[in-house]
Amino acid sequence: MKKICVLGLGYIGLPIASLFATYGLKVTGVDIDKENIESIRKGKALASEPDLNIMTAAALKSGNLITSNKPTEADVFIIAVPTPKCNDNSCDLASVIHASESIVTYLNRDNLVILESTVPPGTTEEVVKPILEKSGLHAGKDFYLAHCPEKVLPGKILFELVQNERVFGGIDKKSFEETKKLYSTFVKGKIYGTNLKTAEFIKLIENSYRDVNIAFANELAKICRKLDMDIWESIWFANRHPRVNIHNPGPGVGGHCIAIDPWFIVNKAHELSKLITLARKINDSMPSYVVSIVSEAIKGIENPTISVLGAAYKAEIEDPRNSPAREIINLLKKMNFNVKVYDPYVKNFEYAFEPNIDAALKDSSCIIIVTDHNIFKEMSPERAARLVKDKILIDTRNCTDRENWKKSGFRWISI
Ligand code: SAJ
């Protein structure tokens, strides 16, 4: 049975480590952050994914998963560390470099090294390979090297890890075959193979595809507003066409993937990435666009209180990374409005939350729904009407029943 060493026990590394361990493989999960390891041992993983804590607890109890702050000898090394964006929009490879360096002394002949982290095209070959070869072993000759980018959707990580189709890149055919054999332990989707660089690029273009399409929807939303039309109705009807699939406009694109990955393409081919760059700019403009709608809606109201509902970057998750809510709140505060914020899931956020929806709505002049959590979709307009001072609802997600809110006397405004 293969021994696996997973470097990085975050949003991707921990689910993978737990899955392999659940399927009977011996896994050492490595993280340099002692607090993270402590939380995992206590059953509180960083990523609050459905069923992840239960699976991890069972994997730890079975003894197939152990945690450590340094690597160990293994048959397979999987690097799943964060790759954030630097200020100049390049990819910060510090964690990938550190993780690669940390396994050099443990690397043996016939080992397989897999990079899971999202990286710019060329990284596995140009950055990771030379570090690993400091061991005296050669990639493709003495050990196998592959890139397996993740496609999983936060909120559905465990399900998608198993069910999604995958594209793996190998430094050679044998590296791909070895990787495919390993992941077939739990992956039920079809597994395709290509070279390292193409696999790296594919991951980036998937997220750029979505970013560009969301930007298109956001641009249409602005046009509809100017020309006094309903964007949601327009998109719904356009999508009846069998080959049209316009995405949803919204308050902006958050998260740690779609708002970041397109920059890694731009950074590699700046002059040629005009559409990708513009899409990023359009999506980044949405929080201030939302605030301009708020300003217009509350014109004439003295000393208004604005209720921001939702701090997570999307529905039903606790993750506020790059959430448009943050910038919307910052801008509103800069304009000296009283701002109340509420999110039922998010735990760490710069601004204090109201204890519940009622407290968030009390004496409000304008409610903005930023995140379409179910609890906000299901809010009662009659109850809200009794709590607020002025009846204005800005629903940036089109997630409430506008006729019901209007019946309760609200001005229902979308983006
Ligand atoms: N959003 C819109 N309009 C839409 C769809 C999304 O404004 O029509 C916004 C969301 O509200 C959110 C952001 O975009 O703020 C991103 O949300 P998402 O659910 O589209 O994507 P992520 O970032 O949670 O996960 C993405 C996924 N990529 C694709 O769908 C191409 C996932 O499959 C990737 O694994 C993940 O990025 C990643 O790790 O790269």
Tab-separated table of C-alpha atoms and ligand atoms in Angstrom:
chain	number	residue	atom	x	y	z
A	1	MET	CA	0.000	0.000	0.000
A	2	LYS	CA	1.358	3.424	-0.987
A	3	LYS	CA	2.503	5.972	1.591
A	4	ILE	CA	1.508	9.542	0.831
A	5	CYS	CA	2.813	12.798	2.224
A	6	VAL	CA	0.470	15.766	1.643
A	7	LEU	CA	2.027	19.200	2.099
A	8	GLY	CA	-0.500	21.850	3.102
A	9	LEU	CA	-3.653	20.951	5.046
A	10	GLY	CA	-5.903	23.728	3.766
A	11	TYR	CA	-8.965	23.863	1.558
A	12	ILE	CA	-7.641	21.247	-0.869
A	13	GLY	CA	-4.851	19.397	0.973
A	14	LEU	CA	-6.945	18.282	3.933
A	15	PRO	CA	-9.862	16.856	1.910
A	16	ILE	CA	-7.394	14.983	-0.325
A	17	ALA	CA	-5.379	13.639	2.617
A	18	SER	CA	-8.564	12.511	4.387
A	19	LEU	CA	-9.954	10.899	1.240
A	20	PHE	CA	-6.804	8.874	0.526
A	21	ALA	CA	-6.684	7.802	4.189
A	22	THR	CA	-10.354	6.813	4.072
A	23	TYR	CA	-9.541	4.562	1.119
A	24	GLY	CA	-6.893	2.802	3.229
A	25	LEU	CA	-3.684	4.558	2.158
A	26	LYS	CA	-1.189	5.671	4.801
A	27	VAL	CA	-1.114	9.474	4.753
A	28	THR	CA	1.026	12.017	6.581
A	29	GLY	CA	-0.565	15.447	6.415
A	30	VAL	CA	2.008	18.211	6.833
A	31	ASP	CA	1.326	21.815	7.749
A	32	ILE	CA	3.754	24.448	8.975
A	33	ASP	CA	0.951	26.179	10.892
A	34	LYS	CA	0.750	24.538	14.331
A	35	GLU	CA	-2.608	26.147	15.052
A	36	ASN	CA	-4.077	24.633	11.913
A	37	ILE	CA	-2.883	21.176	12.922
A	38	GLU	CA	-4.315	21.701	16.413
A	39	SER	CA	-7.701	22.712	14.947
A	40	ILE	CA	-7.730	19.696	12.645
A	41	ARG	CA	-7.014	17.392	15.579
A	42	LYS	CA	-9.902	18.998	17.453
A	43	GLY	CA	-12.183	18.379	14.458
A	44	LYS	CA	-12.333	21.995	13.310
A	45	ALA	CA	-10.801	22.211	9.851
A	46	LEU	CA	-10.008	25.536	8.192
A	47	ALA	CA	-12.455	24.773	5.410
A	48	SER	CA	-15.902	24.239	6.910
A	49	GLU	CA	-16.969	21.896	4.140
A	50	PRO	CA	-19.970	19.629	4.617
A	51	ASP	CA	-18.811	16.310	6.165
A	52	LEU	CA	-15.095	17.198	6.031
A	53	ASN	CA	-14.662	17.225	9.812
A	54	ILE	CA	-16.433	13.879	10.147
A	55	MET	CA	-14.286	12.263	7.448
A	56	THR	CA	-11.069	13.743	8.841
A	57	ALA	CA	-11.915	12.583	12.382
A	58	ALA	CA	-12.535	9.057	11.110
A	59	ALA	CA	-9.289	9.111	9.082
A	60	LEU	CA	-7.316	10.264	12.144
A	61	LYS	CA	-8.990	7.655	14.373
A	62	SER	CA	-8.211	4.839	11.926
A	63	GLY	CA	-4.518	5.760	12.138
A	64	ASN	CA	-4.315	6.029	8.332
A	65	LEU	CA	-3.995	9.806	8.610
A	66	ILE	CA	-1.413	11.378	10.859
A	67	THR	CA	-0.481	15.055	11.034
A	68	SER	CA	2.977	16.525	11.327
A	69	ASN	CA	4.837	19.815	10.939
A	70	LYS	CA	7.506	18.304	8.727
A	71	PRO	CA	7.568	15.905	5.778
A	72	THR	CA	8.494	12.262	5.989
A	73	GLU	CA	9.683	9.646	3.492
A	74	ALA	CA	6.827	8.479	1.266
A	75	ASP	CA	6.023	6.998	-2.143
A	76	VAL	CA	4.035	10.055	-3.166
A	77	PHE	CA	4.357	13.746	-2.274
A	78	ILE	CA	1.373	16.001	-2.964
A	79	ILE	CA	1.973	19.752	-2.721
A	80	ALA	CA	-1.289	21.601	-1.994
A	81	VAL	CA	-0.198	24.960	-0.609
A	82	PRO	CA	-1.690	28.421	-1.272
A	83	THR	CA	-0.607	30.497	-4.277
A	84	PRO	CA	-1.882	34.015	-3.575
A	85	LYS	CA	-1.457	37.045	-5.817
A	86	CYS	CA	1.371	39.562	-5.283
A	87	ASN	CA	0.723	43.304	-5.537
A	88	ASP	CA	2.000	43.319	-9.125
A	89	ASN	CA	-0.543	40.585	-9.980
A	90	SER	CA	2.103	37.900	-10.319
A	91	CYS	CA	1.714	34.582	-8.520
A	92	ASP	CA	3.332	34.340	-5.094
A	93	LEU	CA	5.174	31.023	-5.308
A	94	ALA	CA	6.859	31.281	-1.886
A	95	SER	CA	4.823	28.422	-0.354
A	96	VAL	CA	5.289	26.195	-3.413
A	97	ILE	CA	9.044	26.818	-3.296
A	98	HIS	CA	9.208	26.216	0.449
A	99	ALA	CA	7.178	22.985	0.204
A	100	SER	CA	9.315	21.732	-2.716
A	101	GLU	CA	12.519	22.473	-0.805
A	102	SER	CA	11.186	20.728	2.281
A	103	ILE	CA	10.879	17.379	0.487
A	104	VAL	CA	14.270	17.332	-1.267
A	105	THR	CA	15.976	15.352	1.518
A	106	TYR	CA	13.113	12.829	1.680
A	107	LEU	CA	12.907	12.219	-2.069
A	108	ASN	CA	13.812	8.722	-3.264
A	109	ARG	CA	14.036	6.895	-6.581
A	110	ASP	CA	10.614	6.019	-8.094
A	111	ASN	CA	8.736	8.509	-5.910
A	112	LEU	CA	5.909	10.501	-7.457
A	113	VAL	CA	5.689	14.268	-6.802
A	114	ILE	CA	2.404	16.013	-7.585
A	115	LEU	CA	1.747	19.755	-7.569
A	116	GLU	CA	-1.951	20.496	-6.841
A	117	SER	CA	-1.623	24.249	-6.250
A	118	THR	CA	-2.840	26.617	-8.974
A	119	VAL	CA	0.210	28.085	-10.744
A	120	PRO	CA	1.134	30.012	-13.906
A	121	PRO	CA	2.060	27.945	-16.984
A	122	GLY	CA	5.615	26.649	-16.740
A	123	THR	CA	5.891	26.589	-12.937
A	124	THR	CA	6.144	22.830	-12.343
A	125	GLU	CA	8.880	22.467	-14.933
A	126	GLU	CA	10.751	25.748	-14.342
A	127	VAL	CA	10.406	26.193	-10.557
A	128	VAL	CA	9.499	22.902	-8.850
A	129	LYS	CA	11.582	20.499	-10.969
A	130	PRO	CA	14.971	22.240	-10.460
A	131	ILE	CA	14.383	22.348	-6.691
A	132	LEU	CA	13.529	18.633	-6.526
A	133	GLU	CA	16.542	17.774	-8.684
A	134	LYS	CA	18.819	19.182	-5.978
A	135	SER	CA	18.303	15.693	-4.529
A	136	GLY	CA	20.565	14.385	-7.302
A	137	LEU	CA	17.607	12.566	-8.867
A	138	HIS	CA	16.187	13.515	-12.272
A	139	ALA	CA	12.493	14.124	-12.970
A	140	GLY	CA	11.118	11.710	-15.556
A	141	LYS	CA	14.139	9.452	-15.146
A	142	ASP	CA	14.493	8.762	-11.405
A	143	PHE	CA	11.189	10.080	-10.093
A	144	TYR	CA	7.784	10.956	-11.517
A	145	LEU	CA	6.452	14.512	-11.676
A	146	ALA	CA	2.879	15.675	-12.346
A	147	HIS	CA	0.484	18.593	-11.975
A	148	CYS	CA	-3.098	17.883	-10.868
A	149	PRO	CA	-5.025	21.139	-10.633
A	150	GLU	CA	-8.197	21.070	-8.552
A	151	LYS	CA	-11.569	22.023	-10.004
A	152	VAL	CA	-13.648	21.629	-6.885
A	153	LEU	CA	-16.318	24.143	-5.917
A	154	PRO	CA	-16.096	25.488	-2.359
A	155	GLY	CA	-19.186	24.184	-0.568
A	156	LYS	CA	-19.144	20.977	-2.621
A	157	ILE	CA	-15.480	20.010	-2.318
A	158	LEU	CA	-15.852	16.381	-1.212
A	159	PHE	CA	-18.517	15.608	-3.798
A	160	GLU	CA	-16.590	17.242	-6.649
A	161	LEU	CA	-13.224	15.688	-5.671
A	162	VAL	CA	-14.810	12.319	-6.343
A	163	GLN	CA	-17.160	13.089	-9.237
A	164	ASN	CA	-15.397	15.697	-11.436
A	165	GLU	CA	-13.566	14.876	-14.628
A	166	ARG	CA	-9.868	15.755	-14.265
A	167	VAL	CA	-7.008	16.825	-16.507
A	168	PHE	CA	-3.562	15.893	-15.235
A	169	GLY	CA	-0.231	16.963	-16.675
A	170	GLY	CA	2.796	14.707	-16.535
A	171	ILE	CA	6.446	15.408	-17.287
A	172	ASP	CA	6.211	12.190	-19.272
A	173	LYS	CA	3.613	9.523	-20.038
A	174	LYS	CA	4.667	7.290	-17.147
A	175	SER	CA	4.282	10.167	-14.658
A	176	PHE	CA	0.737	10.727	-15.918
A	177	GLU	CA	-0.080	7.002	-15.758
A	178	GLU	CA	1.212	6.720	-12.172
A	179	THR	CA	-0.796	9.779	-11.135
A	180	LYS	CA	-3.936	8.502	-12.832
A	181	LYS	CA	-3.552	5.125	-11.085
A	182	LEU	CA	-3.217	6.852	-7.714
A	183	TYR	CA	-6.174	9.243	-8.101
A	184	SER	CA	-8.374	6.473	-9.485
A	185	THR	CA	-8.484	5.350	-5.836
A	186	PHE	CA	-11.345	7.803	-5.342
A	187	VAL	CA	-11.918	9.843	-8.543
A	188	LYS	CA	-14.978	8.544	-10.397
A	189	GLY	CA	-14.873	11.154	-13.205
A	190	LYS	CA	-12.869	10.494	-16.373
A	191	ILE	CA	-9.164	11.406	-16.112
A	192	TYR	CA	-7.432	12.961	-19.118
A	193	GLY	CA	-3.724	13.525	-19.617
A	194	THR	CA	-1.629	16.293	-21.145
A	195	ASN	CA	1.729	17.959	-20.546
A	196	LEU	CA	2.563	19.955	-17.402
A	197	LYS	CA	2.284	23.437	-18.904
A	198	THR	CA	-1.063	22.806	-20.599
A	199	ALA	CA	-2.529	21.347	-17.390
A	200	GLU	CA	-1.442	24.494	-15.542
A	201	PHE	CA	-2.979	26.718	-18.225
A	202	ILE	CA	-6.278	24.801	-18.354
A	203	LYS	CA	-6.939	25.500	-14.692
A	204	LEU	CA	-6.414	29.234	-15.257
A	205	ILE	CA	-8.588	29.430	-18.353
A	206	GLU	CA	-11.487	27.655	-16.630
A	207	ASN	CA	-11.631	30.368	-13.996
A	208	SER	CA	-11.005	33.127	-16.564
A	209	TYR	CA	-13.899	31.800	-18.653
A	210	ARG	CA	-16.185	32.319	-15.690
A	211	ASP	CA	-14.711	35.721	-14.844
A	212	VAL	CA	-15.151	37.007	-18.400
A	213	ASN	CA	-18.733	35.752	-18.535
A	214	ILE	CA	-19.607	37.299	-15.171
A	215	ALA	CA	-18.062	40.579	-16.401
A	216	PHE	CA	-20.279	40.410	-19.492
A	217	ALA	CA	-23.344	39.964	-17.263
A	218	ASN	CA	-22.206	42.865	-15.050
A	219	GLU	CA	-21.705	45.108	-18.066
A	220	LEU	CA	-25.181	44.228	-19.328
A	221	ALA	CA	-26.575	45.033	-15.871
A	222	LYS	CA	-25.096	48.529	-16.055
A	223	ILE	CA	-26.476	49.016	-19.574
A	224	CYS	CA	-29.953	47.830	-18.540
A	225	ARG	CA	-29.984	50.228	-15.611
A	226	LYS	CA	-29.043	53.149	-17.831
A	227	LEU	CA	-31.663	52.243	-20.439
A	228	ASP	CA	-34.301	51.401	-17.806
A	229	MET	CA	-34.677	47.696	-18.464
A	230	ASP	CA	-34.642	44.659	-16.215
A	231	ILE	CA	-31.348	42.763	-16.454
A	232	TRP	CA	-32.686	39.565	-14.889
A	233	GLU	CA	-35.584	39.320	-17.305
A	234	SER	CA	-33.259	40.094	-20.238
A	235	ILE	CA	-30.753	37.400	-19.281
A	236	TRP	CA	-33.443	34.851	-18.515
A	237	PHE	CA	-34.979	35.256	-21.963
A	238	ALA	CA	-31.599	35.366	-23.755
A	239	ASN	CA	-30.651	32.093	-22.056
A	240	ARG	CA	-33.667	30.368	-23.646
A	241	HIS	CA	-31.477	30.328	-26.776
A	242	PRO	CA	-29.906	26.859	-26.974
A	243	ARG	CA	-26.342	28.180	-27.306
A	244	VAL	CA	-26.431	31.151	-24.912
A	245	ASN	CA	-25.498	30.832	-21.232
A	246	ILE	CA	-25.040	34.289	-19.724
A	247	HIS	CA	-23.873	34.236	-16.111
A	248	ASN	CA	-25.373	36.231	-13.242
A	249	PRO	CA	-24.488	39.843	-12.542
A	250	GLY	CA	-23.782	40.599	-8.901
A	251	PRO	CA	-21.948	42.804	-6.398
A	252	GLY	CA	-18.548	41.600	-7.628
A	253	VAL	CA	-16.467	38.449	-7.847
A	254	GLY	CA	-14.973	37.178	-4.608
A	255	GLY	CA	-13.197	34.052	-3.453
A	256	HIS	CA	-9.637	32.917	-3.872
A	257	CYS	CA	-9.847	31.562	-7.403
A	258	ILE	CA	-11.870	33.438	-10.009
A	259	ALA	CA	-10.792	36.871	-8.736
A	260	ILE	CA	-7.109	35.829	-8.741
A	261	ASP	CA	-6.277	33.198	-11.356
A	262	PRO	CA	-6.963	35.345	-14.456
A	263	TRP	CA	-4.155	37.674	-13.310
A	264	PHE	CA	-1.666	34.799	-13.618
A	265	ILE	CA	-2.417	34.681	-17.356
A	266	VAL	CA	-2.283	38.462	-17.679
A	267	ASN	CA	1.040	38.513	-15.868
A	268	LYS	CA	2.535	36.019	-18.335
A	269	ALA	CA	1.179	37.625	-21.522
A	270	HIS	CA	0.172	41.153	-20.651
A	271	GLU	CA	-0.134	42.601	-24.173
A	272	LEU	CA	-2.307	39.725	-25.344
A	273	SER	CA	-4.665	39.463	-22.368
A	274	LYS	CA	-6.872	42.470	-23.125
A	275	LEU	CA	-10.262	40.839	-22.625
A	276	ILE	CA	-9.174	39.012	-19.465
A	277	THR	CA	-7.785	42.242	-17.978
A	278	LEU	CA	-10.917	44.216	-18.817
A	279	ALA	CA	-13.144	41.514	-17.306
A	280	ARG	CA	-11.182	41.698	-14.049
A	281	LYS	CA	-11.567	45.485	-14.010
A	282	ILE	CA	-15.312	45.334	-14.693
A	283	ASN	CA	-15.863	42.795	-11.924
A	284	ASP	CA	-13.687	44.798	-9.523
A	285	SER	CA	-15.789	47.886	-10.267
A	286	MET	CA	-19.002	46.283	-8.999
A	287	PRO	CA	-18.728	47.129	-5.272
A	288	SER	CA	-18.442	50.849	-6.037
A	289	TYR	CA	-21.265	50.497	-8.566
A	290	VAL	CA	-23.445	48.997	-5.811
A	291	VAL	CA	-22.523	51.902	-3.519
A	292	SER	CA	-23.522	54.394	-6.239
A	293	ILE	CA	-26.941	52.703	-6.393
A	294	VAL	CA	-27.204	53.004	-2.600
A	295	SER	CA	-26.300	56.717	-2.697
A	296	GLU	CA	-28.953	57.385	-5.298
A	297	ALA	CA	-31.581	55.399	-3.381
A	298	ILE	CA	-31.047	57.160	-0.051
A	299	LYS	CA	-30.769	60.680	-1.437
A	300	GLY	CA	-32.554	63.078	0.917
A	301	ILE	CA	-32.564	60.722	3.923
A	302	GLU	CA	-30.833	62.296	6.868
A	303	ASN	CA	-28.162	60.353	8.746
A	304	PRO	CA	-29.032	57.045	7.075
A	305	THR	CA	-28.227	53.610	8.494
A	306	ILE	CA	-27.325	50.987	5.896
A	307	SER	CA	-27.774	47.266	6.647
A	308	VAL	CA	-25.339	45.049	4.767
A	309	LEU	CA	-26.549	41.453	4.693
A	310	GLY	CA	-23.795	38.956	3.904
A	311	ALA	CA	-20.015	39.039	4.263
A	312	ALA	CA	-19.207	35.692	2.632
A	313	TYR	CA	-18.166	35.845	-1.019
A	314	LYS	CA	-21.005	33.548	-2.035
A	315	ALA	CA	-24.073	31.790	-0.681
A	316	GLU	CA	-24.047	29.244	2.137
A	317	ILE	CA	-20.328	29.318	2.856
A	318	GLU	CA	-18.326	30.926	5.674
A	319	ASP	CA	-15.494	32.235	3.512
A	320	PRO	CA	-15.121	36.048	3.275
A	321	ARG	CA	-11.908	36.051	1.186
A	322	ASN	CA	-12.028	38.853	-1.407
A	323	SER	CA	-15.716	39.244	-0.697
A	324	PRO	CA	-17.271	42.300	-2.398
A	325	ALA	CA	-18.976	42.973	0.960
A	326	ARG	CA	-15.674	44.202	2.384
A	327	GLU	CA	-15.237	46.935	-0.209
A	328	ILE	CA	-18.902	47.905	-0.135
A	329	ILE	CA	-18.689	48.398	3.647
A	330	ASN	CA	-15.378	50.295	3.378
A	331	LEU	CA	-16.857	52.678	0.812
A	332	LEU	CA	-20.061	53.222	2.793
A	333	LYS	CA	-18.052	53.954	5.931
A	334	LYS	CA	-15.859	56.396	4.030
A	335	MET	CA	-19.072	58.218	3.137
A	336	ASN	CA	-19.794	58.417	6.879
A	337	PHE	CA	-22.954	56.311	6.808
A	338	ASN	CA	-23.875	54.197	9.816
A	339	VAL	CA	-23.307	50.649	8.647
A	340	LYS	CA	-24.674	47.478	10.253
A	341	VAL	CA	-23.381	44.125	9.047
A	342	TYR	CA	-24.707	40.611	9.518
A	343	ASP	CA	-23.641	37.186	8.264
A	344	PRO	CA	-24.763	33.976	9.934
A	345	TYR	CA	-21.742	31.891	8.830
A	346	VAL	CA	-18.594	34.048	8.631
A	347	LYS	CA	-16.438	33.896	11.770
A	348	ASN	CA	-13.493	36.197	11.101
A	349	PHE	CA	-14.224	39.566	9.572
A	350	GLU	CA	-12.875	43.081	10.033
A	351	TYR	CA	-16.247	44.494	11.043
A	352	ALA	CA	-18.341	43.364	13.997
A	353	PHE	CA	-21.622	41.682	13.143
A	354	GLU	CA	-25.055	42.379	14.548
A	355	PRO	CA	-26.249	39.386	16.597
A	356	ASN	CA	-29.141	38.521	14.238
A	357	ILE	CA	-31.168	39.743	11.243
A	358	ASP	CA	-33.651	41.703	13.349
A	359	ALA	CA	-30.850	43.679	14.985
A	360	ALA	CA	-29.299	44.302	11.558
A	361	LEU	CA	-32.578	45.630	10.150
A	362	LYS	CA	-33.646	47.721	13.137
A	363	ASP	CA	-33.988	51.425	12.161
A	364	SER	CA	-32.367	50.796	8.792
A	365	SER	CA	-32.756	53.251	5.920
A	366	CYS	CA	-31.580	50.814	3.278
A	367	ILE	CA	-31.005	47.055	3.240
A	368	ILE	CA	-28.396	45.675	0.815
A	369	ILE	CA	-28.303	41.944	0.186
A	370	VAL	CA	-24.700	41.205	-0.808
A	371	THR	CA	-24.667	37.433	-0.261
A	372	ASP	CA	-27.629	35.260	-1.223
A	373	HIS	CA	-27.618	33.063	1.895
A	374	ASN	CA	-30.942	31.207	2.278
A	375	ILE	CA	-31.690	33.072	5.510
A	376	PHE	CA	-31.760	36.352	3.542
A	377	LYS	CA	-33.770	34.927	0.648
A	378	GLU	CA	-36.384	33.750	3.119
A	379	MET	CA	-36.624	37.006	5.098
A	380	SER	CA	-40.189	38.136	5.725
A	381	PRO	CA	-40.851	41.550	4.146
A	382	GLU	CA	-43.707	42.188	6.624
A	383	ARG	CA	-41.376	41.621	9.559
A	384	ALA	CA	-38.656	43.734	7.918
A	385	ALA	CA	-41.174	46.524	7.294
A	386	ARG	CA	-41.909	46.699	11.047
A	387	LEU	CA	-38.197	47.000	11.894
A	388	VAL	CA	-36.780	49.427	9.349
A	389	LYS	CA	-37.007	53.209	9.250
A	390	ASP	CA	-37.114	53.597	5.451
A	391	LYS	CA	-38.327	50.820	3.190
A	392	ILE	CA	-35.557	50.370	0.634
A	393	LEU	CA	-34.171	46.965	-0.378
A	394	ILE	CA	-31.216	46.669	-2.757
A	395	ASP	CA	-31.034	43.034	-3.803
A	396	THR	CA	-27.744	42.641	-5.694
A	397	ARG	CA	-28.429	38.912	-6.252
A	398	ASN	CA	-32.073	38.992	-7.335
A	399	CYS	CA	-32.723	36.418	-4.635
A	400	THR	CA	-35.876	37.830	-3.043
A	401	ASP	CA	-39.472	37.864	-4.238
A	402	ARG	CA	-39.721	41.421	-5.508
A	403	GLU	CA	-43.548	41.482	-5.700
A	404	ASN	CA	-43.839	40.437	-2.047
A	405	TRP	CA	-41.389	43.128	-0.940
A	406	LYS	CA	-43.187	45.735	-3.008
A	407	LYS	CA	-46.504	44.657	-1.452
A	408	SER	CA	-44.988	45.413	1.958
A	409	GLY	CA	-44.217	48.940	0.791
A	410	PHE	CA	-40.521	48.498	-0.081
A	411	ARG	CA	-38.738	50.087	-2.984
A	412	TRP	CA	-37.161	46.941	-4.429
A	413	ILE	CA	-33.993	47.828	-6.345
A	414	SER	CA	-31.690	45.466	-8.185
A	415	ILE	CA	-28.358	46.071	-9.891
B	1	SAJ	N1	-20.464	34.964	-9.300
B	1	SAJ	C1	-21.192	35.945	-9.964
B	1	SAJ	N2	-21.960	35.570	-11.013
B	1	SAJ	C2	-22.076	34.266	-11.417
B	1	SAJ	C3	-21.325	33.275	-10.745
B	1	SAJ	C4	-20.526	33.653	-9.690
B	1	SAJ	O1	-21.138	37.130	-9.632
B	1	SAJ	O2	-22.805	34.006	-12.381
B	1	SAJ	C5	-19.570	35.331	-8.193
B	1	SAJ	C6	-19.906	34.641	-6.882
B	1	SAJ	O3	-20.874	35.321	-6.164
B	1	SAJ	C7	-18.554	34.645	-6.192
B	1	SAJ	C8	-17.562	34.483	-7.335
B	1	SAJ	O4	-18.267	34.863	-8.496
B	1	SAJ	O5	-18.315	35.873	-5.546
B	1	SAJ	C9	-16.971	33.101	-7.525
B	1	SAJ	O6	-17.899	32.101	-7.206
B	1	SAJ	P1	-18.009	30.697	-7.982
B	1	SAJ	O7	-18.996	29.856	-7.266
B	1	SAJ	O8	-18.294	30.902	-9.416
B	1	SAJ	O9	-16.542	30.092	-7.913
B	1	SAJ	P2	-15.508	29.711	-6.731
B	1	SAJ	O10	-14.450	30.770	-6.690
B	1	SAJ	O11	-16.209	29.397	-5.449
B	1	SAJ	O12	-14.889	28.360	-7.339
B	1	SAJ	C10	-14.248	28.406	-8.602
B	1	SAJ	C11	-14.793	27.289	-9.480
B	1	SAJ	N3	-14.397	27.505	-10.875
B	1	SAJ	C12	-15.277	27.473	-11.892
B	1	SAJ	O13	-16.456	27.317	-11.741
B	1	SAJ	C13	-14.683	27.645	-13.260
B	1	SAJ	C14	-14.274	25.943	-8.997
B	1	SAJ	O14	-14.649	24.921	-9.884
B	1	SAJ	C15	-12.746	25.987	-8.888
B	1	SAJ	O15	-12.229	24.773	-8.395
B	1	SAJ	C16	-12.371	27.074	-7.916
B	1	SAJ	O16	-12.848	28.322	-8.448
B	1	SAJ	C17	-10.852	27.069	-7.796
B	1	SAJ	O17	-10.343	26.458	-6.839
B	1	SAJ	O18	-10.175	27.572	-8.691
